[in-house]
Tab-separated table of C-alpha atoms in Angstrom:
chain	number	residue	atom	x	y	z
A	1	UNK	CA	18.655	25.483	15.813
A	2	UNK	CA	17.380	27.510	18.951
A	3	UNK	CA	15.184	25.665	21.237
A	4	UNK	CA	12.642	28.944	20.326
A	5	UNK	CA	12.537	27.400	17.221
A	6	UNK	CA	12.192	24.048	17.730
A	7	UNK	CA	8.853	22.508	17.446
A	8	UNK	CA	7.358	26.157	16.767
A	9	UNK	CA	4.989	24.967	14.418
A	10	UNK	CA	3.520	22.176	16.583
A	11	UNK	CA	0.402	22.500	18.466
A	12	UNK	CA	1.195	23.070	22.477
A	13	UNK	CA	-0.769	19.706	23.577
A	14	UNK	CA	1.426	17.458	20.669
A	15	UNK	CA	5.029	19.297	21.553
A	16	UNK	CA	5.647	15.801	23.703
A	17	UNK	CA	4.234	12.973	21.363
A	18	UNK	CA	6.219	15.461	18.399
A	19	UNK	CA	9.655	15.480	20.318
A	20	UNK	CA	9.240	11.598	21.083
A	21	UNK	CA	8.420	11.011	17.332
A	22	UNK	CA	11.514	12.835	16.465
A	23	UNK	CA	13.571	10.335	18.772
A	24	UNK	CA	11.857	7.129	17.498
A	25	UNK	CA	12.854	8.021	13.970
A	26	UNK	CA	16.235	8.690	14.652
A	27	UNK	CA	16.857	5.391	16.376
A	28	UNK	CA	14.095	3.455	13.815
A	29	UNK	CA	15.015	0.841	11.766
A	30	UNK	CA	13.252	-0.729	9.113
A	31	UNK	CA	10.108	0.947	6.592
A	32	UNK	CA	9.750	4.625	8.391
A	33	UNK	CA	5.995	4.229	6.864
A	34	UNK	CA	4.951	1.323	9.180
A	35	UNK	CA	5.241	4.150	11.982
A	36	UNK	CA	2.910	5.758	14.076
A	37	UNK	CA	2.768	9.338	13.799
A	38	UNK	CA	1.115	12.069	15.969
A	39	UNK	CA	-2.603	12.594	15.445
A	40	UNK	CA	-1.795	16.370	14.046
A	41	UNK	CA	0.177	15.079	11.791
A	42	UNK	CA	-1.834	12.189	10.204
A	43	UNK	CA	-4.055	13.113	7.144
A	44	UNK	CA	-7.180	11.355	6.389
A	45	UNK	CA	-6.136	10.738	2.634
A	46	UNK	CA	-5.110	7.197	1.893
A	47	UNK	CA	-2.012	7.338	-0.477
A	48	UNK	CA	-3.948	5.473	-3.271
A	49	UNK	CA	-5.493	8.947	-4.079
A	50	UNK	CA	-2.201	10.421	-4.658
A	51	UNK	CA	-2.603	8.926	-8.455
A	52	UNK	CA	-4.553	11.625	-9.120
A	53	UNK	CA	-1.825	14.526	-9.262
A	54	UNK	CA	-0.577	13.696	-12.528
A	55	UNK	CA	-3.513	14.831	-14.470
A	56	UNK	CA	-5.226	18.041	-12.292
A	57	UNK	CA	-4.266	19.936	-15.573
A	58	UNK	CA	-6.063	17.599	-18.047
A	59	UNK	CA	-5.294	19.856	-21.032
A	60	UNK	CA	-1.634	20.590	-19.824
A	61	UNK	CA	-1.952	15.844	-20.219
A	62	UNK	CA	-3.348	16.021	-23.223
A	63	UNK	CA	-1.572	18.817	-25.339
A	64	UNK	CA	1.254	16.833	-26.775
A	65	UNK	CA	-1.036	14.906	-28.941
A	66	UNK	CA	-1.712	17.601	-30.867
A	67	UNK	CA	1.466	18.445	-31.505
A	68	UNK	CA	3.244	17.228	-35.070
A	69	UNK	CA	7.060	17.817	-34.427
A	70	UNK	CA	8.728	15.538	-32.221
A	71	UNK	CA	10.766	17.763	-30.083
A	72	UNK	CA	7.870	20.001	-29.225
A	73	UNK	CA	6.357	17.458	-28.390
A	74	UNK	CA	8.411	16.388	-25.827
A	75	UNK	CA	8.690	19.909	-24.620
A	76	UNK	CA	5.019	20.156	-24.213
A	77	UNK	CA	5.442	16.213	-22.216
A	78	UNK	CA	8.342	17.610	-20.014
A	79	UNK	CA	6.292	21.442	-19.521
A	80	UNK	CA	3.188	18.533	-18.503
A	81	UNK	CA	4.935	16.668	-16.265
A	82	UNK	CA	6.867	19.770	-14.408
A	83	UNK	CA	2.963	21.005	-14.033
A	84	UNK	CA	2.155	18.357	-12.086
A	85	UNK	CA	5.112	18.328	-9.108
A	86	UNK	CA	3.452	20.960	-7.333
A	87	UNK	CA	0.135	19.116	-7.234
A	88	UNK	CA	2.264	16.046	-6.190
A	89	UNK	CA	4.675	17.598	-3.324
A	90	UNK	CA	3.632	20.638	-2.437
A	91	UNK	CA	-0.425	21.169	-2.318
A	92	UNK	CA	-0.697	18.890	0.707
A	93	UNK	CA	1.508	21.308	2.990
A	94	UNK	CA	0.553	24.570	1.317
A	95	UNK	CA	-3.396	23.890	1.955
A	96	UNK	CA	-2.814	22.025	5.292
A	97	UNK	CA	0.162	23.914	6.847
A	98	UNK	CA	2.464	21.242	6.265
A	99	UNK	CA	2.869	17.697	5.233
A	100	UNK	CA	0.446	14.633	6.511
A	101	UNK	CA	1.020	11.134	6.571
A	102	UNK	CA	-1.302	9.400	4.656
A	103	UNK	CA	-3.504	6.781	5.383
A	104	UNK	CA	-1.663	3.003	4.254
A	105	UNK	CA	-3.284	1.535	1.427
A	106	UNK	CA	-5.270	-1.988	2.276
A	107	UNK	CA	-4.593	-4.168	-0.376
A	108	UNK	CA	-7.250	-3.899	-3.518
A	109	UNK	CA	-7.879	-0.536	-2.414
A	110	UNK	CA	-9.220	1.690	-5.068
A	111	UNK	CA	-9.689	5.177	-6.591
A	112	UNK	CA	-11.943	5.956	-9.210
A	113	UNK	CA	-12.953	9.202	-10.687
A	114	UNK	CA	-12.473	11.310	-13.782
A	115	UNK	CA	-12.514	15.288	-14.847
A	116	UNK	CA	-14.162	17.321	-17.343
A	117	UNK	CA	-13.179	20.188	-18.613
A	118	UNK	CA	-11.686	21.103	-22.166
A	119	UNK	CA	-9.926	18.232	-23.135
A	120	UNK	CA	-12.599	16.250	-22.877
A	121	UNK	CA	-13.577	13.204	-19.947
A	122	UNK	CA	-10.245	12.479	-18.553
A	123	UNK	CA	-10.212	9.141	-16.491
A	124	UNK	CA	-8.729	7.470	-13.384
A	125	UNK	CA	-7.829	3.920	-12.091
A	126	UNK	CA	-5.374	3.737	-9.059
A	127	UNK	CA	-5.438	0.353	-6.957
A	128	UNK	CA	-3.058	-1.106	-4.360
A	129	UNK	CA	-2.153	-4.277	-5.655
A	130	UNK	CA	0.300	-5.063	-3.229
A	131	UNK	CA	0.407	-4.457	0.383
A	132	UNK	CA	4.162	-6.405	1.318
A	133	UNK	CA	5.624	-4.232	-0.331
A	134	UNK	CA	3.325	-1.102	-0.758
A	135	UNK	CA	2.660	-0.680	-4.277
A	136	UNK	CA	0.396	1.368	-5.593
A	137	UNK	CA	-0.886	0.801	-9.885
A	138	UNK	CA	-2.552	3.324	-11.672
A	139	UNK	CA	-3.665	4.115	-15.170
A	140	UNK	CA	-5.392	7.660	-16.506
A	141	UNK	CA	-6.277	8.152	-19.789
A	142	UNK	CA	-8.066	10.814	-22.533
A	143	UNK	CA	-10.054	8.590	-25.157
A	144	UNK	CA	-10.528	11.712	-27.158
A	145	UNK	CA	-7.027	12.449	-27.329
A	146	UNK	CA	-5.624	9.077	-27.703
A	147	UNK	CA	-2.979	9.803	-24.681
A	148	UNK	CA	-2.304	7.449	-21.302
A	149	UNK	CA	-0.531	6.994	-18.488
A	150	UNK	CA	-0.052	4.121	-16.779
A	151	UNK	CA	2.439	3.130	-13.665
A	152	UNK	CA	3.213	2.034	-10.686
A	153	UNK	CA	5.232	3.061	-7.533
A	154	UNK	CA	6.302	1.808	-3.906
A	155	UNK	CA	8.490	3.902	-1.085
A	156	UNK	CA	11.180	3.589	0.964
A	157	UNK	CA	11.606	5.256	3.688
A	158	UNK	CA	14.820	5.855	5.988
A	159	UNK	CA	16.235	8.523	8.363
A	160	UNK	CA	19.572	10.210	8.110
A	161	UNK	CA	19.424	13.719	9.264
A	162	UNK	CA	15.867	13.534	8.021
A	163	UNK	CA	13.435	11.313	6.546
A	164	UNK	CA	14.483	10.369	3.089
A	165	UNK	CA	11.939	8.501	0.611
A	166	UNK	CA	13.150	6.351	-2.512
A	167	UNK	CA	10.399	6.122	-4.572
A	168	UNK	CA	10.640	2.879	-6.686
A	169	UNK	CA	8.810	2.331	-9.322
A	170	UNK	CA	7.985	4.277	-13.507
A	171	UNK	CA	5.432	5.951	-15.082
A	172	UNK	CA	4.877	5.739	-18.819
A	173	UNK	CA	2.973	7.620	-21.100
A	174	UNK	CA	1.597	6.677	-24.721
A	175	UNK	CA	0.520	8.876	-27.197
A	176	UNK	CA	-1.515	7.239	-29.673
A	177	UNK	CA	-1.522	9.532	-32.558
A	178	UNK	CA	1.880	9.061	-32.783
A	179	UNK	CA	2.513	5.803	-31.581
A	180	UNK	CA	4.940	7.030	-29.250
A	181	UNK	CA	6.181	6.568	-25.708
A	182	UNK	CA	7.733	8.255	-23.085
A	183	UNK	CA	9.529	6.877	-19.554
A	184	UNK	CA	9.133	8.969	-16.798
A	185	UNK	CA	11.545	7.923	-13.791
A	186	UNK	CA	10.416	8.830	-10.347
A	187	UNK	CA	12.455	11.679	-7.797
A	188	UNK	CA	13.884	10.423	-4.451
A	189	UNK	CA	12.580	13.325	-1.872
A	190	UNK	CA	13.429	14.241	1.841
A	191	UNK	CA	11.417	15.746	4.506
A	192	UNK	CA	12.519	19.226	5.536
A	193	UNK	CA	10.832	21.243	8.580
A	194	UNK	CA	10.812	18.040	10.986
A	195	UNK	CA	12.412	20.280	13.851
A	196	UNK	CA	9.964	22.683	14.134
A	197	UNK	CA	7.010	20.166	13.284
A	198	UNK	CA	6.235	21.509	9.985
A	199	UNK	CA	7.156	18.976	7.121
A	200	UNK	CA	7.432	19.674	3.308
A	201	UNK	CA	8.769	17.841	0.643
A	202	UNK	CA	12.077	18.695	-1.333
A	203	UNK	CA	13.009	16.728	-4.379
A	204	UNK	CA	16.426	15.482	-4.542
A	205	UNK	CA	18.826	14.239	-7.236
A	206	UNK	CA	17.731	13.711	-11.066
A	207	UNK	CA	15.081	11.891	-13.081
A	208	UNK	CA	15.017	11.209	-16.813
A	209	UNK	CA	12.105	11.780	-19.439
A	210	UNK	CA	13.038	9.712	-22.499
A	211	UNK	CA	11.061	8.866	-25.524
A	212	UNK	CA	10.773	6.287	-28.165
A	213	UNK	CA	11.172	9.101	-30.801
A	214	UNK	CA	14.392	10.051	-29.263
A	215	UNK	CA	14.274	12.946	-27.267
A	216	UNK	CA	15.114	13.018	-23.476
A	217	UNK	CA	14.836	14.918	-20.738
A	218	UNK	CA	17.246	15.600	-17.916
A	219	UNK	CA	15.597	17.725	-14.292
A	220	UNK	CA	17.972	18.154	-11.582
A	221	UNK	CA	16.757	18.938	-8.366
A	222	UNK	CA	18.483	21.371	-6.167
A	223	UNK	CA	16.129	22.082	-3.127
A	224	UNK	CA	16.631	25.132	-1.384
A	225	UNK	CA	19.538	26.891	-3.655
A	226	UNK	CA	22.757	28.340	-2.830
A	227	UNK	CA	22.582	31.005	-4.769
A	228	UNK	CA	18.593	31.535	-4.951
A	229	UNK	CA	17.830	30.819	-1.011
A	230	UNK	CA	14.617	29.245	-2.490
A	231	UNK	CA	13.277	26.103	-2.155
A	232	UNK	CA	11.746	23.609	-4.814
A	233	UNK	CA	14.406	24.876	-7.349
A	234	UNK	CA	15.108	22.843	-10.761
A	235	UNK	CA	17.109	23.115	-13.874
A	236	UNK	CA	15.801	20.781	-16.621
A	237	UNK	CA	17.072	20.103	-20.286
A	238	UNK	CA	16.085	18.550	-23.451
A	239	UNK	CA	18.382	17.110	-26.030
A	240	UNK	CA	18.173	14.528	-28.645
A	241	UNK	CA	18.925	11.060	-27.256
A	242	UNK	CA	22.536	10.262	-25.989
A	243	UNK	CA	23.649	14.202	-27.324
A	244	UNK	CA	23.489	15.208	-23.718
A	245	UNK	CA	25.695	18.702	-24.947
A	246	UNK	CA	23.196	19.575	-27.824
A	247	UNK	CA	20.703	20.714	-25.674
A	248	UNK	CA	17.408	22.265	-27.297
A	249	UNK	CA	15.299	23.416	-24.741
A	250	UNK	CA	16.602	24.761	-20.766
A	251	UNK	CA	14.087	24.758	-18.067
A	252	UNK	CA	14.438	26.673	-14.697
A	253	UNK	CA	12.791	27.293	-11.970
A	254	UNK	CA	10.883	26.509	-9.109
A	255	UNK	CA	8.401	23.429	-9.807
A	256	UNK	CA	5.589	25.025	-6.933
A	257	UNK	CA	5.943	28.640	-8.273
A	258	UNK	CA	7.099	28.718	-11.706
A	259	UNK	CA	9.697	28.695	-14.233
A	260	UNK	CA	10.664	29.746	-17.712
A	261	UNK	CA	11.441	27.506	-20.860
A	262	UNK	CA	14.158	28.543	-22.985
A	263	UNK	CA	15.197	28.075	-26.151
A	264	UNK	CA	18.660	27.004	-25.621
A	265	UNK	CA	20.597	28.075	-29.182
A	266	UNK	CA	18.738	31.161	-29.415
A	267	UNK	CA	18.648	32.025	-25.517
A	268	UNK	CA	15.137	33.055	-26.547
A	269	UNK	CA	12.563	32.583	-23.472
A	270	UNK	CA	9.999	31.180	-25.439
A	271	UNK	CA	7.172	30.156	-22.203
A	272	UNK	CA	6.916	31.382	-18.552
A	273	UNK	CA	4.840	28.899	-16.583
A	274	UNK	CA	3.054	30.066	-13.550
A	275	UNK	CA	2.071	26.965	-10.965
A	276	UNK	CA	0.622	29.165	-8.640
A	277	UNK	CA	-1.666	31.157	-11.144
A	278	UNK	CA	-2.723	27.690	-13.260
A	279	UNK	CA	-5.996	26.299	-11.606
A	280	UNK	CA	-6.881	22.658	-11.317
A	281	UNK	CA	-9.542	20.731	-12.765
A	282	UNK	CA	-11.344	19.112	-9.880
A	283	UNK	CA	-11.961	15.337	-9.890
A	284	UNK	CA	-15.346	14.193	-9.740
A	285	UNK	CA	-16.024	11.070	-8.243
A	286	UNK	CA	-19.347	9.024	-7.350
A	287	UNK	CA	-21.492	9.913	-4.096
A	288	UNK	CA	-19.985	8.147	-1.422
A	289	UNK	CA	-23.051	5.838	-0.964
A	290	UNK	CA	-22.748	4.545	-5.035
A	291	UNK	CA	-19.247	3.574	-4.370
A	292	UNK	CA	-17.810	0.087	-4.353
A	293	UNK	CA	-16.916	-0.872	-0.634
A	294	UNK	CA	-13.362	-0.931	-1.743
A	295	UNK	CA	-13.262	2.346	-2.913
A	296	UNK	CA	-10.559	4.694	-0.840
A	297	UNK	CA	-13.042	7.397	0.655
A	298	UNK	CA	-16.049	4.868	1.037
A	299	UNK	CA	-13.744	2.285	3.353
A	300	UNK	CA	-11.932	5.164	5.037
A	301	UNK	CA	-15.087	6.926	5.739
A	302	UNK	CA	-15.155	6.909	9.669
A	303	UNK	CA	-11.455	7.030	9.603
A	304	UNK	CA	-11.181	10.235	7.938
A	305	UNK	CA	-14.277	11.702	10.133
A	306	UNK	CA	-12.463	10.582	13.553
A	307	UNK	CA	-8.733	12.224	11.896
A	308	UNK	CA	-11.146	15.436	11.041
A	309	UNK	CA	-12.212	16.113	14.590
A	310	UNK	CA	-9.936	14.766	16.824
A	311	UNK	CA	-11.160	11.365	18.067
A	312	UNK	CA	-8.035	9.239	18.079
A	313	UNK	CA	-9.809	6.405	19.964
A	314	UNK	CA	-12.221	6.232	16.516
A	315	UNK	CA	-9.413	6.028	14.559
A	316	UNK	CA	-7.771	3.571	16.453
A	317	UNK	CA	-10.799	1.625	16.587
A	318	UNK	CA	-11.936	1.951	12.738
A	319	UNK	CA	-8.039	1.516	11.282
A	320	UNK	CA	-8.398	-2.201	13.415
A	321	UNK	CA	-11.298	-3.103	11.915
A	322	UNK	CA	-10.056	-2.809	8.608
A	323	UNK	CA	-6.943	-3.920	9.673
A	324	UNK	CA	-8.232	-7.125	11.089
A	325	UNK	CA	-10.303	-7.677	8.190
A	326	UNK	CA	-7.913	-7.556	5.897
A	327	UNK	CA	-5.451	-10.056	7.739
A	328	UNK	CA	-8.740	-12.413	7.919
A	329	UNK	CA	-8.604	-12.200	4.282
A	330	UNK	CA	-5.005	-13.096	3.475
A	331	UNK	CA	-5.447	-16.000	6.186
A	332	UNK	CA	-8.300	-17.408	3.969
A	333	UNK	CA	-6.267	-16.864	0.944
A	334	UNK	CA	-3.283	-18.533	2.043
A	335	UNK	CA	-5.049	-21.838	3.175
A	336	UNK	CA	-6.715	-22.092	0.142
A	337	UNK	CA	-3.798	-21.119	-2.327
A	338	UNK	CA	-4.613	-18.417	-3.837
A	339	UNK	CA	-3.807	-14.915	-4.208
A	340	UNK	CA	-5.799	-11.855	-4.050
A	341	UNK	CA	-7.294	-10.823	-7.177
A	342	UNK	CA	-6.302	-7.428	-8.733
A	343	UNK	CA	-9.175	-5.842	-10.382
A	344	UNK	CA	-7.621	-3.700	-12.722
A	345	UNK	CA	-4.153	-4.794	-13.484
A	346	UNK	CA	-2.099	-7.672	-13.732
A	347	UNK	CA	1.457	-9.202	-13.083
A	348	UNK	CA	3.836	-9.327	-16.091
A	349	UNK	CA	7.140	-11.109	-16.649
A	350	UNK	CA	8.373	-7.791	-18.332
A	351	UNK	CA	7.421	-5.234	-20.064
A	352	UNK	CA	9.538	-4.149	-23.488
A	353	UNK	CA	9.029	-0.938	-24.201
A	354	UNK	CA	9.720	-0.161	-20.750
A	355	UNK	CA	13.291	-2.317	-20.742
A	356	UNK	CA	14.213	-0.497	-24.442
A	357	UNK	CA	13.833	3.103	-22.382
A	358	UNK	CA	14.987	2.226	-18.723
A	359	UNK	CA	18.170	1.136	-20.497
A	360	UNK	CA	18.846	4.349	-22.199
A	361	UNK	CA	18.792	6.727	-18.850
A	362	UNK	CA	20.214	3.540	-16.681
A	363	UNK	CA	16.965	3.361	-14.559
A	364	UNK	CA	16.595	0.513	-12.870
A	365	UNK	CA	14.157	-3.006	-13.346
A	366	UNK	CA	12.649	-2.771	-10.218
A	367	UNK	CA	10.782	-5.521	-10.518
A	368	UNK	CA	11.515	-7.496	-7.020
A	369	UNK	CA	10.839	-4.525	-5.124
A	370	UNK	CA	7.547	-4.059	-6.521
A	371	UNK	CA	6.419	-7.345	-6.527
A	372	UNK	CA	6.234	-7.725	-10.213
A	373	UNK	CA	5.502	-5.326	-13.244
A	374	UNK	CA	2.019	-4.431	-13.401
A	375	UNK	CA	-0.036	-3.386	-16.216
A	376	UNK	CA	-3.163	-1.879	-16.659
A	377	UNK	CA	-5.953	-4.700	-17.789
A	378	UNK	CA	-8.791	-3.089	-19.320
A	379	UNK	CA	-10.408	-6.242	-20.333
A	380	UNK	CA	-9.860	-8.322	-17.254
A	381	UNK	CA	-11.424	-5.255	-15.095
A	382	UNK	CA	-14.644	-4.724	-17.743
A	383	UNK	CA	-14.989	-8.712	-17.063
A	384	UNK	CA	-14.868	-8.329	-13.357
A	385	UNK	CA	-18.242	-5.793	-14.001
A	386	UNK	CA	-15.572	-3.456	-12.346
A	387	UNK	CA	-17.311	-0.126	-11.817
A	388	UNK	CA	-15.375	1.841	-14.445
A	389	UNK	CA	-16.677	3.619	-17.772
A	390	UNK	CA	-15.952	2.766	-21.254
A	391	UNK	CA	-12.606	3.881	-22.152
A	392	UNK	CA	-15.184	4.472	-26.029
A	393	UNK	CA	-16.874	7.055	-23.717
A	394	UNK	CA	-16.268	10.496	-24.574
């Protein structure tokens, strides 16, 4: 790459902190996230609000519960979950210019909201429960509907060439009416743009959709194509179950523009799906003064403001105090042996349902690098007076 085109997207006053972030990176070793990056390139979102992306098309979450034949129904889950990787990769750089960092989750960190639209009231949990490793729990769920998701995930982050990012961790989502579940594995993803200081996520490799009625589905991620030129490409397929040849349904495109579903012994296109033209429902969440001190945007507050308009030495101070805080805590913890208590999930030996699936698409326990299984524990969290409606509200 010319040196015209190197760091062409980074502010004049960053180009040196950007070039000597480039070189620390290279030589790091250990968690990439534990870095410090330059100030124009922090956000003032913590990652525990990143839960969120799976359901900013509520009725998109909720569809397959209305629908009575299994393998449309795990079309409509696969055309739902394809919905939501622009909202999860790519809406970050496209509204901000390019890819933050996001603020570390404290541990018991929370985010709380819910959305209203069509489908109904659409809700939200997502906590840290672990902070050595990073893991981040979350549940969301449609009373009306009878559907939920519920998971958890932690990163890795390394350099080789660029910064690459194992996500660890599952997602799995229940659909009452039918009794019926569905594993969702999670992409690994690299940084592109680093050289000329503006970031954006590519998806790499494959992940598996598989169901307890037997379907699965099989995306491959190609980033920028060959053939194409265009980045955030995907070809996706669904087939009954271990019948990887008798495919049903083909599904290609690019996952932050669109793409068209096929179906595949017909050749018929049967769907074209537009990310760009399908608007989000916006998540409502309490006034910041109602909120409990733990909540992400309450305890970030003067974080965020100082990341907003430039005042490093705010941010600096603010992160400490929260910092510091939080080591105070897991001081006072450890000399009176006990653990932090997680508000609204809890620490499982295993988890069935999700062994029975991970064992069909070979995805891996990943227990010890979460720190456990967790599951979401409505009843534990209602006892806590945790501020969370009624999953019987409508």
């Amino acid at each position: 790459m010319s040196s015209k085109e190197e760091g062409s997207a980074v502010p004049p006053q960053s180009k040196g902190s950007w070039s000597s972030f480039l070189k620390s990176i290279a030589s790091f070793n250990g968690d990439l996230s534990s870095m410090t990056a330059p100030p124009f390139i922090l956000s003032s979102t913590s990652l525990v609000e990143y839960s969120s992306y799976w359901a900013e098309h509520p009725s998109l979450f909720v569809a397959p519960a209305s629908e009575k034949d299994p393998a449309k129904r795990a079309l409509l889950v696969l055309k739902w979950f394809l919905s939501t990787l622009k909202q999860q990769y790519s809406s970050r750089s496209e509204k901000l210019g390019s890819e933050k960092k996001p603020l570390n989750p404290f541990l018991g960190e929370l985010f709380l909201g819910q959305w209203e639209d069509a489908a109904g009231t659409t809700q939200l949990v997502s906590e840290q429960v672990s902070h050595h490793p990073p893991v981040t729990a979350y549940c969301i769920w449609n009373q009306q509907h009878g559907v939920q998701l519920q998971g958890y995930n932690a990163q890795k982050a390394s350099f080789s060439r660029t910064i690459n990012v194992k996500q660890v961790g599952h997602a799995l989502l229940h659909l009452a009416p039918f009794d019926e579940d569905y594993l969702i594995t999670l992409p690994p993803l690299y940084i592109e743009g680093l050289i000329t200081g503006s970031p954006y996520v590519e998806l790499d490799k494959k992940t598996f959709i598989t169901s307890s009625s037997g379907y699965t589905s099989c995306i491959n991620y190609s980033g920028r194509g060959w053939l194409s030129g265009k980045k955030n490409t995907f070809s996706a397929t669904l087939y009954p179950t271990g019948k990887e040849k008798e495919v049903l349904y083909n599904v290609d495109g690019q996952w932050n523009d669109a793409f068209k579903i096929v179906d595949a012994p017909s050749k018929r296109v049967i769907e074209e799906y537009s990310a760009q033209k399908t608007k989000t429902t916006p998540l409502k969440l309490r006034p910041l003064e109602e909120q409990d001190p733990l909540e992400s945007r309450r305890a970030w507050a003067k974080v965020a403001r100082g990341i907003e308009i430039g005042d490093m030495d705010a941010v600096s101070r603010e992160k400490s105090l929260i910092e510091n805080s939080q080591r105070e805590q897991r001081r006072k913890e450890k000399e009176e042996g006990r653990e932090w208590e997680r508000r609204y999930f809890r620490r499982v030996e295993r988890h069935e349902r999700f062994e029975e699936l991970a064992d069909k698409v070979g995805a891996e326990h990943d227990e010890r690098a979460t720190n456990g299984v967790w599951v979401f524990d409505e009843e534990h969290a209602q006892s806590m007076g945790a501020p969370l409606q009624s999953k019987k509200s409508s």
